[in-house]
């Protein structure tokens, strides 16, 4: 079953690449902030409809969670804004190479300390080597 989750994550990664390209083009046509807003607005409408028909009916529970758990929307908006801004300037592959490097560095810190209630996965030399290879890849993507 684990491979199904990895396949789903791989598919989500592909969707992020398409999203970056689409949003970059949208931002060039309507403006960076406007493009990010339109992207989030459409996503919000779709998620509203999906949760309306398939949700657990606990949407109002958001008022009882710790407030720090609501920051995800802000971080998502920041990500979409940055991608709309930089994809037209450096391309989808370069943008996502940098995003992936940032994701793995931060996720390794989160895993190492077990932040946000997650499982603790110690940072070791294997992960350090993987991140070093990732930064080498990032350098290769960005070099001309």
PDB file of C-alpha atoms in Angstrom:
ATOM      1  CA  UNK A   1       0.000   0.000   0.000  1.00  0.00           C
ATOM      2  CA  UNK A   2       2.950   2.319   0.647  1.00  0.00           C
ATOM      3  CA  UNK A   3       3.747   2.479  -3.088  1.00  0.00           C
ATOM      4  CA  UNK A   4       0.210   3.787  -3.754  1.00  0.00           C
ATOM      5  CA  UNK A   5       0.886   6.750  -1.452  1.00  0.00           C
ATOM      6  CA  UNK A   6       4.220   7.397  -3.147  1.00  0.00           C
ATOM      7  CA  UNK A   7       2.536   7.244  -6.563  1.00  0.00           C
ATOM      8  CA  UNK A   8      -0.085   9.708  -5.336  1.00  0.00           C
ATOM      9  CA  UNK A   9       2.673  12.031  -4.078  1.00  0.00           C
ATOM     10  CA  UNK A  10       4.480  11.723  -7.414  1.00  0.00           C
ATOM     11  CA  UNK A  11       1.267  12.659  -9.206  1.00  0.00           C
ATOM     12  CA  UNK A  12       0.799  15.643  -6.877  1.00  0.00           C
ATOM     13  CA  UNK A  13       4.344  16.736  -7.715  1.00  0.00           C
ATOM     14  CA  UNK A  14       3.496  16.599 -11.390  1.00  0.00           C
ATOM     15  CA  UNK A  15       0.379  18.658 -10.717  1.00  0.00           C
ATOM     16  CA  UNK A  16       2.514  21.271  -8.935  1.00  0.00           C
ATOM     17  CA  UNK A  17       4.688  21.553 -12.058  1.00  0.00           C
ATOM     18  CA  UNK A  18       1.647  22.100 -14.251  1.00  0.00           C
ATOM     19  CA  UNK A  19       0.236  24.545 -11.697  1.00  0.00           C
ATOM     20  CA  UNK A  20       3.469  26.553 -11.712  1.00  0.00           C
ATOM     21  CA  UNK A  21       3.465  26.852 -15.490  1.00  0.00           C
ATOM     22  CA  UNK A  22      -0.219  27.738 -15.670  1.00  0.00           C
ATOM     23  CA  UNK A  23      -0.022  30.259 -12.813  1.00  0.00           C
ATOM     24  CA  UNK A  24       3.117  31.844 -14.262  1.00  0.00           C
ATOM     25  CA  UNK A  25       1.300  32.471 -17.531  1.00  0.00           C
ATOM     26  CA  UNK A  26      -1.759  33.747 -15.675  1.00  0.00           C
ATOM     27  CA  UNK A  27       0.395  36.163 -13.688  1.00  0.00           C
ATOM     28  CA  UNK A  28       1.920  37.557 -16.883  1.00  0.00           C
ATOM     29  CA  UNK A  29      -1.567  38.225 -18.272  1.00  0.00           C
ATOM     30  CA  UNK A  30      -3.391  39.608 -15.228  1.00  0.00           C
ATOM     31  CA  UNK A  31      -0.609  40.608 -12.793  1.00  0.00           C
ATOM     32  CA  UNK A  32       1.281  38.697 -10.110  1.00  0.00           C
ATOM     33  CA  UNK A  33      -0.991  39.422  -7.142  1.00  0.00           C
ATOM     34  CA  UNK A  34      -4.078  39.073  -9.282  1.00  0.00           C
ATOM     35  CA  UNK A  35      -2.875  35.736 -10.678  1.00  0.00           C
ATOM     36  CA  UNK A  36      -2.195  34.373  -7.199  1.00  0.00           C
ATOM     37  CA  UNK A  37      -5.621  35.600  -6.062  1.00  0.00           C
ATOM     38  CA  UNK A  38      -7.445  34.028  -9.016  1.00  0.00           C
ATOM     39  CA  UNK A  39      -5.611  30.738  -8.472  1.00  0.00           C
ATOM     40  CA  UNK A  40      -6.593  30.653  -4.797  1.00  0.00           C
ATOM     41  CA  UNK A  41     -10.144  31.784  -5.506  1.00  0.00           C
ATOM     42  CA  UNK A  42     -10.753  28.966  -7.978  1.00  0.00           C
ATOM     43  CA  UNK A  43      -9.106  26.469  -5.633  1.00  0.00           C
ATOM     44  CA  UNK A  44     -11.260  27.723  -2.753  1.00  0.00           C
ATOM     45  CA  UNK A  45     -14.447  27.323  -4.773  1.00  0.00           C
ATOM     46  CA  UNK A  46     -13.496  23.786  -5.825  1.00  0.00           C
ATOM     47  CA  UNK A  47     -12.548  22.773  -2.280  1.00  0.00           C
ATOM     48  CA  UNK A  48     -15.758  24.307  -0.927  1.00  0.00           C
ATOM     49  CA  UNK A  49     -17.839  22.193  -3.290  1.00  0.00           C
ATOM     50  CA  UNK A  50     -15.836  19.026  -2.615  1.00  0.00           C
ATOM     51  CA  UNK A  51     -16.053  19.417   1.161  1.00  0.00           C
ATOM     52  CA  UNK A  52     -19.750  20.265   0.881  1.00  0.00           C
ATOM     53  CA  UNK A  53     -20.488  16.879  -0.699  1.00  0.00           C
ATOM     54  CA  UNK A  54     -17.699  14.688   0.684  1.00  0.00           C
ATOM     55  CA  UNK A  55     -16.518  16.414   3.877  1.00  0.00           C
ATOM     56  CA  UNK A  56     -17.019  15.133   7.403  1.00  0.00           C
ATOM     57  CA  UNK A  57     -19.167  18.117   8.328  1.00  0.00           C
ATOM     58  CA  UNK A  58     -16.677  19.460  10.861  1.00  0.00           C
ATOM     59  CA  UNK A  59     -15.683  22.690   9.129  1.00  0.00           C
ATOM     60  CA  UNK A  60     -16.600  24.840  12.138  1.00  0.00           C
ATOM     61  CA  UNK A  61     -14.070  22.890  14.224  1.00  0.00           C
ATOM     62  CA  UNK A  62     -11.489  25.265  12.737  1.00  0.00           C
ATOM     63  CA  UNK A  63     -12.467  27.726  15.449  1.00  0.00           C
ATOM     64  CA  UNK A  64     -11.333  25.320  18.161  1.00  0.00           C
ATOM     65  CA  UNK A  65      -7.912  24.311  16.814  1.00  0.00           C
ATOM     66  CA  UNK A  66      -4.711  26.031  17.966  1.00  0.00           C
ATOM     67  CA  UNK A  67      -4.368  29.205  15.914  1.00  0.00           C
ATOM     68  CA  UNK A  68      -0.899  28.232  14.604  1.00  0.00           C
ATOM     69  CA  UNK A  69      -2.560  25.374  12.708  1.00  0.00           C
ATOM     70  CA  UNK A  70      -4.309  27.933  10.501  1.00  0.00           C
ATOM     71  CA  UNK A  71      -1.067  29.344   9.071  1.00  0.00           C
ATOM     72  CA  UNK A  72      -1.085  26.823   6.213  1.00  0.00           C
ATOM     73  CA  UNK A  73      -3.304  29.054   4.100  1.00  0.00           C
ATOM     74  CA  UNK A  74      -0.897  31.956   4.499  1.00  0.00           C
ATOM     75  CA  UNK A  75       2.055  29.755   3.567  1.00  0.00           C
ATOM     76  CA  UNK A  76       0.152  28.385   0.570  1.00  0.00           C
ATOM     77  CA  UNK A  77      -0.667  31.908  -0.605  1.00  0.00           C
ATOM     78  CA  UNK A  78       3.001  32.895  -0.220  1.00  0.00           C
ATOM     79  CA  UNK A  79       4.070  29.862  -2.270  1.00  0.00           C
ATOM     80  CA  UNK A  80       1.589  30.550  -5.083  1.00  0.00           C
ATOM     81  CA  UNK A  81       2.521  34.255  -5.141  1.00  0.00           C
ATOM     82  CA  UNK A  82       6.247  33.463  -5.376  1.00  0.00           C
ATOM     83  CA  UNK A  83       5.698  30.907  -8.132  1.00  0.00           C
ATOM     84  CA  UNK A  84       3.515  33.302 -10.137  1.00  0.00           C
ATOM     85  CA  UNK A  85       6.294  35.881  -9.753  1.00  0.00           C
ATOM     86  CA  UNK A  86       9.376  33.790 -10.566  1.00  0.00           C
ATOM     87  CA  UNK A  87       8.266  31.133 -13.088  1.00  0.00           C
ATOM     88  CA  UNK A  88       8.100  33.634 -15.987  1.00  0.00           C
ATOM     89  CA  UNK A  89      11.592  34.864 -15.038  1.00  0.00           C
ATOM     90  CA  UNK A  90      13.499  31.581 -14.471  1.00  0.00           C
ATOM     91  CA  UNK A  91      11.215  28.821 -15.790  1.00  0.00           C
ATOM     92  CA  UNK A  92       9.241  25.991 -14.218  1.00  0.00           C
ATOM     93  CA  UNK A  93      12.122  23.520 -13.773  1.00  0.00           C
ATOM     94  CA  UNK A  94      14.440  26.059 -12.131  1.00  0.00           C
ATOM     95  CA  UNK A  95      11.669  27.325  -9.874  1.00  0.00           C
ATOM     96  CA  UNK A  96      10.659  23.850  -8.765  1.00  0.00           C
ATOM     97  CA  UNK A  97      14.255  22.718  -8.259  1.00  0.00           C
ATOM     98  CA  UNK A  98      14.646  25.567  -5.762  1.00  0.00           C
ATOM     99  CA  UNK A  99      11.282  24.816  -4.162  1.00  0.00           C
ATOM    100  CA  UNK A 100      12.150  21.133  -3.756  1.00  0.00           C
ATOM    101  CA  UNK A 101      15.510  22.019  -2.201  1.00  0.00           C
ATOM    102  CA  UNK A 102      13.760  24.302   0.266  1.00  0.00           C
ATOM    103  CA  UNK A 103      11.114  21.679   1.016  1.00  0.00           C
ATOM    104  CA  UNK A 104      13.661  18.972   1.768  1.00  0.00           C
ATOM    105  CA  UNK A 105      15.801  21.182   3.978  1.00  0.00           C
ATOM    106  CA  UNK A 106      12.817  22.353   6.038  1.00  0.00           C
ATOM    107  CA  UNK A 107      11.133  18.950   6.117  1.00  0.00           C
ATOM    108  CA  UNK A 108      14.380  17.390   7.362  1.00  0.00           C
ATOM    109  CA  UNK A 109      14.428  19.901  10.221  1.00  0.00           C
ATOM    110  CA  UNK A 110      10.748  19.193  10.970  1.00  0.00           C
ATOM    111  CA  UNK A 111      11.368  15.426  10.929  1.00  0.00           C
ATOM    112  CA  UNK A 112      14.540  15.631  13.025  1.00  0.00           C
ATOM    113  CA  UNK A 113      12.809  17.486  15.848  1.00  0.00           C
ATOM    114  CA  UNK A 114       9.381  15.866  15.386  1.00  0.00           C
ATOM    115  CA  UNK A 115       7.795  19.294  15.003  1.00  0.00           C
ATOM    116  CA  UNK A 116       4.047  19.775  14.638  1.00  0.00           C
ATOM    117  CA  UNK A 117       3.378  16.422  16.285  1.00  0.00           C
ATOM    118  CA  UNK A 118       5.097  14.434  13.556  1.00  0.00           C
ATOM    119  CA  UNK A 119       7.245  11.357  13.832  1.00  0.00           C
ATOM    120  CA  UNK A 120      10.892  11.997  14.786  1.00  0.00           C
ATOM    121  CA  UNK A 121      13.253  10.889  12.035  1.00  0.00           C
ATOM    122  CA  UNK A 122      16.841  11.787  12.949  1.00  0.00           C
ATOM    123  CA  UNK A 123      18.961  13.721  10.477  1.00  0.00           C
ATOM    124  CA  UNK A 124      21.908  11.553   9.469  1.00  0.00           C
ATOM    125  CA  UNK A 125      24.757  11.513   6.976  1.00  0.00           C
ATOM    126  CA  UNK A 126      22.596   9.830   4.330  1.00  0.00           C
ATOM    127  CA  UNK A 127      20.110  12.697   4.424  1.00  0.00           C
ATOM    128  CA  UNK A 128      22.961  15.199   4.433  1.00  0.00           C
ATOM    129  CA  UNK A 129      24.426  13.544   1.313  1.00  0.00           C
ATOM    130  CA  UNK A 130      20.995  13.588  -0.363  1.00  0.00           C
ATOM    131  CA  UNK A 131      20.548  17.296   0.358  1.00  0.00           C
ATOM    132  CA  UNK A 132      24.081  18.016  -0.895  1.00  0.00           C
ATOM    133  CA  UNK A 133      23.240  16.174  -4.135  1.00  0.00           C
ATOM    134  CA  UNK A 134      20.028  18.166  -4.373  1.00  0.00           C
ATOM    135  CA  UNK A 135      21.915  21.439  -4.068  1.00  0.00           C
ATOM    136  CA  UNK A 136      24.338  20.221  -6.730  1.00  0.00           C
ATOM    137  CA  UNK A 137      21.321  19.531  -8.946  1.00  0.00           C
ATOM    138  CA  UNK A 138      19.970  22.986  -8.147  1.00  0.00           C
ATOM    139  CA  UNK A 139      23.290  24.534  -9.184  1.00  0.00           C
ATOM    140  CA  UNK A 140      23.267  22.499 -12.412  1.00  0.00           C
ATOM    141  CA  UNK A 141      19.717  23.603 -13.189  1.00  0.00           C
ATOM    142  CA  UNK A 142      20.542  27.270 -12.690  1.00  0.00           C
ATOM    143  CA  UNK A 143      23.893  27.405 -14.430  1.00  0.00           C
ATOM    144  CA  UNK A 144      23.910  28.503 -18.008  1.00  0.00           C
TER     145      UNK A 144
END
